[in-house]
Amino acid sequence: MRSRQTADRMIQRGDAAMQSRICEMLGIEYPILAFSHQRDVVAAVTRAGGLGVLGAVALNPEALDVELSWIEEQVGDLPYGIDVIVPAHYVGEEAGGLDAGSLTAFIPDKQREFVNEILERYDVPPLPSDRDHQIGLLGWSAKGASSLLDVALRHRPAVVANALGPPPDDMVQRVHEAGRLVAALAGRPDHALKHKAAGVDIVVAQGYEAGGHTGEISTMVLVPQVVDAVAPTPVLAAGGIASGRQMAAAMALGAEGVWTGSVWLTTEEAETHPVVKEKFIAATSADTVRSRAITGKPARQLKSAWNQAWDGPESPGALGMPLQTMLIADAQLRIARAAAANPGARDLITYFVGQVVGQLNQVKPVRRVVLEMVEEYAEAVERLAGLGE
Ligand SMILES: Cc1cc2nc3c(=O)[nH]c(=O)nc-3n(C[C@H](O)[C@H](O)[C@H](O)COP(=O)(O)O)c2cc1C
C-alpha cells in the first residue's frame, strides 16, 4: 500500500496533467464524466471532482424534477449534467413519439408468446396482482425528451447530452439560450459530423466495447477519427474506460476527457440489482454481448439466458425501439423480483454493461474510483514521459 502522502502527491500530479478545455468549459477538476441512472452516483462523482450525468430516459417529468432537486442539494454549486434519448429512428417518429396505448397495437402475438415461453421455461413466478407498475416510455421520443427538457431547464445542469442521434434543433436552441452546453454520443465519424452540424458543443466518441447502445467501431479506432473529423470541437472518449491507464490512452488519442458508464455500476452508491452486481463482479471481459434483446437496438449487456434466447434459433426477432422495451417490461420486472431466490430468474437476469466488466472485481465507493483513476493516470503519464530517458 502506498502512503497517504504519496497518493496525494500522485493525485496532484494527475490533476495537473489532465487539465483540458473540457475542465474549463464545465468548471470541473478532472475531465471524468460519469453517466448513471442513479442520483447518488451522479452527486458523488461531481463531489469527487468529476461531473455526474443523470440518465433521464426512464423518468417522467415529475420524477426528474425530484431527482434534479435532490442532486442540487447534494452538489451545491458544482456542475452536473443530464442525458436524454431522442433516437434518429424509432417507431412512431413521424408523430414525434406515440403514447404507450397507441404503440401497444404494434406488438405482434408471436413476440408476446415468446416472452411467455421464456418465463415458463425458466419457471419465473408471476408478479403479485397488486403490483403498481407502469412503463415510462415517454423519454424515448422527441416529445418525451422535450418535456424532460422543460424540467431540466428549470434546474441548472451544465450540460444536456443526447444519445442515438443528433439532438433535435429545438433542443440545441433551448439549451444554448439557457446558457448551457449540448453534448451528443457518436459511434461513427459521420454521426459525429452530423452532431457538429446540429450545433453540439461536445462530441462523445463511444466505441464498441461500451455498455449500453453501441456501434461497431472500437474506441481505439474511433476516437482519433472523430477528433480529426470535428476539430476544434472537443471530444470525450467513451467505451472501455474504467482505469487511469485507459484514461491516459484516451487522452493520447486526442480526447479532452472521458465519458464513463460501466465502472459506476459496481460502486457502493449504485443501486444495481444485487444479483446483477454479483454477476458483474464475477464476470470476465468475454461475458458481454451486443444484443437487441432489451431495447430493440444493439446494446452491450451481460450475457444471460435472456439474450441467448432472443439471439437464438427459436427467436421471432426483437421488435424495434420502443416496442421491445414495452414488450418485455413486465417480464423484466418479474425476473428482477424473483432473481434472488429463483435459479431460472437468476440465469435470465441481465443488465447493460461494457467489456470493462472484467476489471470490476470489487465494490468500491465512487470517490475512491475517481481518485484511483487520477492516481493511475498520473503514473501512466509519468511512465510514458520517462520512456527512452
Ligand atoms: C447501464 C447503462 C445504461 C446506459 N444508458 C444510457 C442512456 O440511457 N443514455 C446514454 O446516452 N448512454 C447510456 N449508456 C452509455 C453510457 O453513456 C456510456 O457511453 C458508456 O457506458 C461508456 O462505456 P463504458 O460502459 O465502457 O464505460 C449506458 C451505459 C450503461 C452501462
Short mmCIF file of C-alpha atoms and ligand atoms in Angstrom, two decimals:
data_model
loop_
_atom_site.label_atom_id
_atom_site.label_comp_id
_atom_site.label_asym_id
_atom_site.label_seq_id
_atom_site.Cartn_x
_atom_site.Cartn_y
_atom_site.Cartn_z
CA MET A 1 0.00 0.00 0.00
CA ARG A 2 1.21 3.44 -0.92
CA SER A 3 1.41 6.06 1.87
CA ARG A 4 -1.31 8.69 2.06
CA GLN A 5 1.16 11.49 1.14
CA THR A 6 2.45 9.63 -1.90
CA ALA A 7 -1.11 9.00 -3.02
CA ASP A 8 -1.97 12.70 -2.52
CA ARG A 9 1.12 13.73 -4.50
CA MET A 10 0.17 11.38 -7.36
CA ILE A 11 -3.34 12.81 -7.37
CA GLN A 12 -1.97 16.38 -7.52
CA ARG A 13 0.28 15.41 -10.44
CA GLY A 14 -2.57 13.60 -12.16
CA ASP A 15 -4.72 16.66 -11.64
CA ALA A 16 -2.11 18.93 -13.22
CA ALA A 17 -1.60 16.61 -16.20
CA MET A 18 -5.27 16.35 -17.08
CA GLN A 19 -6.40 19.97 -17.26
CA SER A 20 -8.14 20.28 -20.63
CA ARG A 21 -10.61 22.57 -22.36
CA ILE A 22 -13.36 20.32 -21.00
CA CYS A 23 -12.34 21.21 -17.42
CA GLU A 24 -12.54 24.87 -18.31
CA MET A 25 -15.83 24.62 -20.22
CA LEU A 26 -17.55 22.67 -17.46
CA GLY A 27 -15.76 24.09 -14.42
CA ILE A 28 -14.51 20.71 -13.18
CA GLU A 29 -11.29 19.49 -11.60
CA TYR A 30 -10.95 16.21 -13.51
CA PRO A 31 -12.26 15.64 -17.07
CA ILE A 32 -14.08 12.50 -15.93
CA LEU A 33 -17.75 12.42 -16.86
CA ALA A 34 -19.91 9.68 -15.42
CA PHE A 35 -23.17 8.53 -16.93
CA SER A 36 -25.54 6.94 -14.41
CA HIS A 37 -29.26 6.44 -13.90
CA GLN A 38 -28.67 6.85 -10.19
CA ARG A 39 -28.68 10.19 -8.49
CA ASP A 40 -26.34 9.04 -5.69
CA VAL A 41 -23.66 8.14 -8.22
CA VAL A 42 -24.16 11.40 -10.13
CA ALA A 43 -23.80 13.50 -7.00
CA ALA A 44 -20.82 11.50 -5.69
CA VAL A 45 -18.85 11.83 -8.95
CA THR A 46 -19.48 15.57 -9.07
CA ARG A 47 -18.45 15.92 -5.44
CA ALA A 48 -15.25 13.95 -6.14
CA GLY A 49 -14.17 16.46 -8.83
CA GLY A 50 -15.63 14.90 -11.98
CA LEU A 51 -19.06 15.50 -13.48
CA GLY A 52 -22.01 13.18 -12.94
CA VAL A 53 -24.62 12.95 -15.71
CA LEU A 54 -28.10 11.67 -14.83
CA GLY A 55 -29.68 9.33 -17.41
CA ALA A 56 -33.24 10.64 -17.60
CA VAL A 57 -34.83 8.42 -20.24
CA ALA A 58 -36.79 6.24 -17.82
CA LEU A 59 -38.07 9.17 -15.73
CA ASN A 60 -41.27 11.12 -16.15
CA PRO A 61 -41.05 14.93 -15.76
CA GLU A 62 -42.23 14.88 -12.13
CA ALA A 63 -39.66 12.25 -11.14
CA LEU A 64 -36.91 14.14 -12.98
CA ASP A 65 -37.82 17.28 -11.05
CA VAL A 66 -37.40 15.40 -7.76
CA GLU A 67 -34.08 13.85 -8.82
CA LEU A 68 -32.57 17.14 -10.01
CA SER A 69 -33.65 18.99 -6.85
CA TRP A 70 -32.02 16.25 -4.77
CA ILE A 71 -28.79 16.33 -6.80
CA GLU A 72 -28.59 20.12 -6.48
CA GLU A 73 -28.97 19.89 -2.73
CA GLN A 74 -26.07 17.42 -2.66
CA VAL A 75 -23.64 19.16 -5.00
CA GLY A 76 -24.21 22.83 -4.09
CA ASP A 77 -22.70 24.98 -6.84
CA LEU A 78 -20.77 22.17 -8.51
CA PRO A 79 -21.82 21.21 -12.05
CA TYR A 80 -23.71 18.10 -13.18
CA GLY A 81 -25.45 17.01 -16.39
CA ILE A 82 -28.46 15.17 -17.74
CA ASP A 83 -28.83 12.73 -20.63
CA VAL A 84 -31.93 12.13 -22.75
CA ILE A 85 -32.52 9.89 -25.74
CA VAL A 86 -34.08 11.10 -28.95
CA PRO A 87 -33.23 8.28 -31.37
CA ALA A 88 -32.69 9.17 -35.05
CA HIS A 89 -35.17 6.35 -35.81
CA TYR A 90 -37.94 4.80 -33.73
CA VAL A 91 -41.50 3.50 -34.11
CA GLY A 92 -43.85 6.50 -34.22
CA GLU A 93 -41.11 9.04 -35.05
CA GLU A 94 -43.30 10.83 -37.64
CA ALA A 95 -45.58 11.90 -34.78
CA GLY A 96 -42.64 12.84 -32.54
CA GLY A 97 -43.45 9.74 -30.46
CA LEU A 98 -46.67 7.88 -29.68
CA ASP A 99 -48.11 7.12 -26.27
CA ALA A 100 -47.89 3.64 -24.82
CA GLY A 101 -51.58 2.97 -25.57
CA SER A 102 -51.25 3.57 -29.33
CA LEU A 103 -47.95 1.71 -29.53
CA THR A 104 -49.30 -1.47 -27.89
CA ALA A 105 -51.22 -2.20 -31.11
CA PHE A 106 -47.90 -2.65 -32.94
CA ILE A 107 -46.77 -5.57 -30.76
CA PRO A 108 -47.33 -8.90 -32.57
CA ASP A 109 -48.60 -12.04 -30.79
CA LYS A 110 -45.53 -14.04 -31.88
CA GLN A 111 -43.23 -11.92 -29.72
CA ARG A 112 -45.67 -11.82 -26.80
CA GLU A 113 -45.86 -15.61 -26.85
CA PHE A 114 -42.08 -15.90 -26.96
CA VAL A 115 -41.75 -13.82 -23.79
CA ASN A 116 -44.25 -16.09 -22.03
CA GLU A 117 -42.43 -19.19 -23.26
CA ILE A 118 -39.12 -17.95 -21.84
CA LEU A 119 -40.68 -17.15 -18.46
CA GLU A 120 -42.35 -20.56 -18.33
CA ARG A 121 -39.23 -22.43 -19.41
CA TYR A 122 -37.26 -20.77 -16.61
CA ASP A 123 -40.06 -21.12 -14.10
CA VAL A 124 -40.27 -17.42 -13.19
CA PRO A 125 -43.17 -16.71 -10.82
CA PRO A 126 -45.84 -14.13 -11.82
CA LEU A 127 -45.95 -10.63 -10.33
CA PRO A 128 -48.23 -10.04 -7.35
CA SER A 129 -51.63 -8.90 -8.61
CA ASP A 130 -51.42 -5.66 -6.59
CA ARG A 131 -48.33 -4.59 -8.48
CA ASP A 132 -48.06 -0.93 -9.34
CA HIS A 133 -46.00 -0.72 -12.45
CA GLN A 134 -46.40 1.50 -15.43
CA ILE A 135 -43.82 1.71 -18.10
CA GLY A 136 -42.31 5.16 -18.53
CA LEU A 137 -41.95 5.27 -22.27
CA LEU A 138 -42.14 8.94 -22.58
CA GLY A 139 -38.41 9.53 -22.77
CA TRP A 140 -37.72 7.58 -25.97
CA SER A 141 -39.04 10.24 -28.36
CA ALA A 142 -38.76 13.87 -29.40
CA LYS A 143 -41.97 14.73 -27.50
CA GLY A 144 -40.87 12.85 -24.41
CA ALA A 145 -37.42 14.41 -24.37
CA SER A 146 -38.91 17.86 -24.85
CA SER A 147 -40.99 17.61 -21.68
CA LEU A 148 -37.93 16.34 -19.79
CA LEU A 149 -36.02 19.33 -21.13
CA ASP A 150 -38.70 21.71 -19.80
CA VAL A 151 -37.96 20.37 -16.33
CA ALA A 152 -34.19 20.24 -16.80
CA LEU A 153 -34.03 23.89 -17.84
CA ARG A 154 -35.83 24.95 -14.68
CA HIS A 155 -32.84 23.43 -12.89
CA ARG A 156 -29.17 24.07 -13.54
CA PRO A 157 -27.49 21.18 -15.35
CA ALA A 158 -24.31 22.45 -17.02
CA VAL A 159 -24.66 20.03 -19.92
CA VAL A 160 -27.50 18.23 -21.69
CA ALA A 161 -26.49 15.14 -23.67
CA ASN A 162 -28.43 13.22 -26.30
CA ALA A 163 -27.89 9.65 -27.45
CA LEU A 164 -28.78 7.61 -30.55
CA GLY A 165 -28.96 10.55 -32.95
CA PRO A 166 -28.21 14.25 -33.38
CA PRO A 167 -30.09 16.39 -30.82
CA PRO A 168 -33.16 17.99 -32.44
CA ASP A 169 -32.77 21.68 -33.44
CA ASP A 170 -35.14 22.96 -30.78
CA MET A 171 -33.23 21.07 -28.08
CA VAL A 172 -29.93 22.66 -29.14
CA GLN A 173 -31.53 26.08 -29.35
CA ARG A 174 -33.26 25.90 -25.97
CA VAL A 175 -30.19 24.58 -24.16
CA HIS A 176 -27.99 27.26 -25.70
CA GLU A 177 -30.49 30.03 -24.91
CA ALA A 178 -30.35 28.88 -21.31
CA GLY A 179 -26.54 29.24 -21.42
CA ARG A 180 -25.82 25.50 -21.06
CA LEU A 181 -23.83 23.12 -23.24
CA VAL A 182 -25.05 20.33 -25.53
CA ALA A 183 -23.25 17.00 -25.92
CA ALA A 184 -24.09 14.03 -28.14
CA LEU A 185 -22.87 10.44 -28.37
CA ALA A 186 -21.43 9.20 -31.67
CA GLY A 187 -20.34 5.70 -32.71
CA ARG A 188 -19.09 6.71 -36.17
CA PRO A 189 -17.24 9.73 -37.59
CA ASP A 190 -20.16 10.59 -39.91
CA HIS A 191 -22.50 10.65 -36.92
CA ALA A 192 -20.09 12.97 -35.13
CA LEU A 193 -20.13 15.32 -38.13
CA LYS A 194 -23.95 15.39 -38.02
CA HIS A 195 -23.77 16.31 -34.33
CA LYS A 196 -21.34 19.10 -35.10
CA ALA A 197 -23.63 20.39 -37.87
CA ALA A 198 -26.53 20.31 -35.37
CA GLY A 199 -24.52 22.65 -33.12
CA VAL A 200 -23.31 20.42 -30.30
CA ASP A 201 -20.53 21.76 -28.08
CA ILE A 202 -19.02 18.40 -27.04
CA VAL A 203 -18.91 15.14 -29.01
CA VAL A 204 -18.74 11.87 -27.07
CA ALA A 205 -16.99 9.27 -29.26
CA GLN A 206 -18.28 5.98 -27.90
CA GLY A 207 -16.72 2.71 -29.03
CA TYR A 208 -17.99 -0.83 -29.50
CA GLU A 209 -16.77 -2.09 -26.12
CA ALA A 210 -19.06 0.31 -24.21
CA GLY A 211 -22.01 -0.73 -22.09
CA GLY A 212 -25.43 0.21 -23.48
CA HIS A 213 -26.17 1.10 -27.12
CA THR A 214 -23.01 0.86 -29.19
CA GLY A 215 -21.85 0.90 -32.77
CA GLU A 216 -19.32 -1.41 -34.40
CA ILE A 217 -16.08 0.57 -34.19
CA SER A 218 -13.76 0.14 -31.21
CA THR A 219 -12.81 3.13 -29.05
CA MET A 220 -9.12 2.86 -30.05
CA VAL A 221 -10.04 3.24 -33.73
CA LEU A 222 -12.97 5.63 -33.34
CA VAL A 223 -11.61 8.38 -31.09
CA PRO A 224 -8.78 9.73 -33.29
CA GLN A 225 -11.06 9.67 -36.35
CA VAL A 226 -13.75 11.64 -34.52
CA VAL A 227 -11.19 14.05 -33.03
CA ASP A 228 -9.89 14.83 -36.54
CA ALA A 229 -13.36 14.98 -38.09
CA VAL A 230 -14.88 17.50 -35.69
CA ALA A 231 -11.82 19.59 -34.69
CA PRO A 232 -11.76 22.02 -32.95
CA THR A 233 -14.92 20.74 -31.17
CA PRO A 234 -13.75 18.91 -28.03
CA VAL A 235 -14.22 15.16 -27.88
CA LEU A 236 -14.74 12.89 -24.88
CA ALA A 237 -13.75 9.25 -25.29
CA ALA A 238 -16.22 6.60 -24.12
CA GLY A 239 -16.26 2.83 -24.09
CA GLY A 240 -13.75 0.66 -22.29
CA ILE A 241 -12.52 3.32 -19.86
CA ALA A 242 -12.51 2.30 -16.20
CA SER A 243 -8.94 2.98 -15.08
CA GLY A 244 -6.24 5.65 -15.21
CA ARG A 245 -4.24 3.79 -17.85
CA GLN A 246 -7.30 3.62 -20.10
CA MET A 247 -7.92 7.31 -19.46
CA ALA A 248 -4.31 8.15 -20.39
CA ALA A 249 -4.75 6.16 -23.62
CA ALA A 250 -7.93 8.10 -24.41
CA MET A 251 -6.17 11.44 -23.86
CA ALA A 252 -3.27 10.22 -26.05
CA LEU A 253 -5.80 9.54 -28.82
CA GLY A 254 -6.76 13.23 -28.73
CA ALA A 255 -9.74 13.17 -26.38
CA GLU A 256 -10.04 16.03 -23.89
CA GLY A 257 -11.63 13.84 -21.26
CA VAL A 258 -13.55 10.62 -20.71
CA TRP A 259 -17.22 9.66 -20.52
CA THR A 260 -17.73 6.52 -18.46
CA GLY A 261 -20.68 4.28 -17.58
CA SER A 262 -19.97 0.70 -16.56
CA VAL A 263 -17.39 1.44 -13.87
CA TRP A 264 -20.03 3.08 -11.64
CA LEU A 265 -22.37 0.08 -11.65
CA THR A 266 -20.33 -1.79 -9.04
CA THR A 267 -19.80 1.18 -6.71
CA GLU A 268 -21.23 1.28 -3.21
CA GLU A 269 -23.54 4.11 -4.21
CA ALA A 270 -25.03 2.25 -7.20
CA GLU A 271 -28.34 0.54 -6.55
CA THR A 272 -27.63 -2.10 -9.17
CA HIS A 273 -29.75 -5.24 -8.56
CA PRO A 274 -27.76 -7.30 -6.01
CA VAL A 275 -27.72 -10.40 -8.25
CA VAL A 276 -26.54 -8.30 -11.20
CA LYS A 277 -23.83 -6.68 -9.07
CA GLU A 278 -22.67 -10.12 -8.00
CA LYS A 279 -22.65 -11.35 -11.63
CA PHE A 280 -20.68 -8.24 -12.70
CA ILE A 281 -18.05 -8.78 -10.03
CA ALA A 282 -17.60 -12.40 -11.18
CA ALA A 283 -17.74 -11.70 -14.96
CA THR A 284 -14.82 -11.57 -17.37
CA SER A 285 -14.50 -9.26 -20.37
CA ALA A 286 -15.70 -12.13 -22.59
CA ASP A 287 -19.06 -12.23 -20.80
CA THR A 288 -20.86 -9.39 -22.58
CA VAL A 289 -22.82 -9.41 -25.82
CA ARG A 290 -24.20 -6.73 -28.14
CA SER A 291 -27.86 -7.68 -28.48
CA ARG A 292 -31.26 -6.20 -29.38
CA ALA A 293 -32.89 -8.25 -26.60
CA ILE A 294 -33.62 -5.34 -24.23
CA THR A 295 -34.39 -2.24 -26.29
CA GLY A 296 -34.62 -3.42 -29.90
CA LYS A 297 -31.37 -1.62 -30.83
CA PRO A 298 -27.96 -3.27 -30.38
CA ALA A 299 -26.84 -2.64 -26.80
CA ARG A 300 -23.98 -4.26 -24.89
CA GLN A 301 -25.10 -6.21 -21.84
CA LEU A 302 -24.07 -9.12 -19.69
CA LYS A 303 -24.58 -12.48 -21.43
CA SER A 304 -27.53 -14.30 -19.89
CA ALA A 305 -30.23 -16.80 -20.78
CA TRP A 306 -32.42 -13.81 -21.77
CA ASN A 307 -30.23 -12.52 -24.62
CA GLN A 308 -29.26 -16.07 -25.60
CA ALA A 309 -32.96 -16.83 -26.13
CA TRP A 310 -33.59 -13.68 -28.20
CA ASP A 311 -30.44 -14.20 -30.27
CA GLY A 312 -31.03 -17.97 -30.63
CA PRO A 313 -32.61 -20.03 -33.45
CA GLU A 314 -36.13 -20.08 -31.93
CA SER A 315 -36.34 -16.31 -31.56
CA PRO A 316 -39.05 -14.47 -33.52
CA GLY A 317 -36.64 -11.47 -33.54
CA ALA A 318 -36.65 -8.43 -31.28
CA LEU A 319 -39.06 -5.58 -32.07
CA GLY A 320 -37.99 -2.02 -32.88
CA MET A 321 -37.48 0.73 -30.33
CA PRO A 322 -39.50 1.38 -28.16
CA LEU A 323 -41.72 -1.70 -28.73
CA GLN A 324 -39.19 -4.22 -27.41
CA THR A 325 -38.84 -2.28 -24.14
CA MET A 326 -42.64 -2.19 -23.79
CA LEU A 327 -43.00 -5.85 -24.66
CA ILE A 328 -40.53 -7.04 -22.04
CA ALA A 329 -41.14 -4.52 -19.23
CA ASP A 330 -43.32 -6.83 -17.11
CA ALA A 331 -41.10 -9.83 -17.79
CA GLN A 332 -38.02 -7.88 -16.70
CA LEU A 333 -39.78 -6.88 -13.51
CA ARG A 334 -40.80 -10.48 -12.83
CA ILE A 335 -37.24 -11.64 -13.37
CA ALA A 336 -35.79 -8.90 -11.14
CA ARG A 337 -38.26 -9.62 -8.34
CA ALA A 338 -37.50 -13.34 -8.38
CA ALA A 339 -33.75 -13.39 -9.14
CA ALA A 340 -32.52 -13.51 -5.54
CA ALA A 341 -34.30 -16.81 -4.82
CA ASN A 342 -35.25 -18.37 -8.17
CA PRO A 343 -32.49 -20.10 -10.21
CA GLY A 344 -34.28 -19.58 -13.55
CA ALA A 345 -34.68 -15.84 -12.95
CA ARG A 346 -31.03 -15.72 -11.89
CA ASP A 347 -29.98 -17.25 -15.22
CA LEU A 348 -32.16 -14.78 -17.13
CA ILE A 349 -31.33 -11.54 -15.34
CA THR A 350 -29.02 -9.20 -17.23
CA TYR A 351 -28.20 -5.52 -17.50
CA PHE A 352 -26.24 -3.18 -19.73
CA VAL A 353 -22.51 -3.29 -19.11
CA GLY A 354 -19.37 -2.91 -21.20
CA GLN A 355 -16.32 -5.10 -21.67
CA VAL A 356 -14.61 -3.38 -18.73
CA VAL A 357 -16.84 -5.56 -16.54
CA GLY A 358 -13.85 -7.94 -16.41
CA GLN A 359 -11.92 -5.26 -14.47
CA LEU A 360 -14.68 -4.64 -11.95
CA ASN A 361 -13.78 -7.09 -9.23
CA GLN A 362 -14.57 -5.19 -6.06
CA VAL A 363 -17.34 -2.93 -4.77
CA LYS A 364 -15.81 0.50 -4.02
CA PRO A 365 -17.11 3.95 -3.09
CA VAL A 366 -17.38 6.38 -6.04
CA ARG A 367 -14.81 8.76 -4.57
CA ARG A 368 -12.21 6.01 -4.44
CA VAL A 369 -12.84 5.05 -8.07
CA VAL A 370 -12.32 8.66 -9.14
CA LEU A 371 -9.14 9.16 -7.08
CA GLU A 372 -7.63 5.82 -8.16
CA MET A 373 -8.27 6.77 -11.76
CA VAL A 374 -6.50 10.11 -11.29
CA GLU A 375 -3.59 8.48 -9.48
CA GLU A 376 -3.10 5.73 -12.06
CA TYR A 377 -3.41 8.32 -14.82
CA ALA A 378 -0.50 10.28 -13.30
CA GLU A 379 1.62 7.13 -13.12
CA ALA A 380 0.86 6.28 -16.75
CA VAL A 381 1.71 9.77 -17.98
CA GLU A 382 4.98 9.77 -15.99
CA ARG A 383 5.92 6.35 -17.30
CA LEU A 384 5.36 7.48 -20.88
CA ALA A 385 7.31 10.70 -20.31
CA GLY A 386 10.19 8.62 -18.92
CA LEU A 387 10.39 6.20 -21.86
CA GLY A 388 13.72 6.45 -23.66
CA GLU A 389 15.33 8.64 -20.97
C1 LIG B 1 -26.28 0.61 -17.56
C2 LIG B 1 -26.01 1.54 -18.70
C3 LIG B 1 -27.04 2.30 -19.21
C4 LIG B 1 -26.80 3.23 -20.21
N1 LIG B 1 -27.82 4.01 -20.66
C5 LIG B 1 -27.52 5.08 -21.46
C6 LIG B 1 -28.51 6.08 -21.74
O1 LIG B 1 -29.67 6.00 -21.30
N2 LIG B 1 -28.14 7.15 -22.49
C7 LIG B 1 -26.84 7.29 -22.94
O2 LIG B 1 -26.53 8.30 -23.56
N3 LIG B 1 -25.92 6.35 -22.73
C8 LIG B 1 -26.21 5.27 -21.97
N4 LIG B 1 -25.24 4.35 -21.70
C9 LIG B 1 -23.90 4.51 -22.28
C10 LIG B 1 -23.05 5.43 -21.42
O3 LIG B 1 -23.49 6.76 -21.56
C11 LIG B 1 -21.56 5.39 -21.81
O4 LIG B 1 -21.39 5.92 -23.10
C12 LIG B 1 -20.94 4.02 -21.78
O5 LIG B 1 -21.30 3.35 -20.59
C13 LIG B 1 -19.41 4.16 -21.86
O6 LIG B 1 -18.77 2.92 -21.95
P1 LIG B 1 -18.35 2.04 -20.65
O7 LIG B 1 -19.61 1.35 -20.26
O8 LIG B 1 -17.32 1.12 -21.20
O9 LIG B 1 -17.84 2.98 -19.62
C14 LIG B 1 -25.48 3.37 -20.75
C15 LIG B 1 -24.46 2.56 -20.25
C16 LIG B 1 -24.69 1.65 -19.24
C17 LIG B 1 -23.56 0.80 -18.74
#
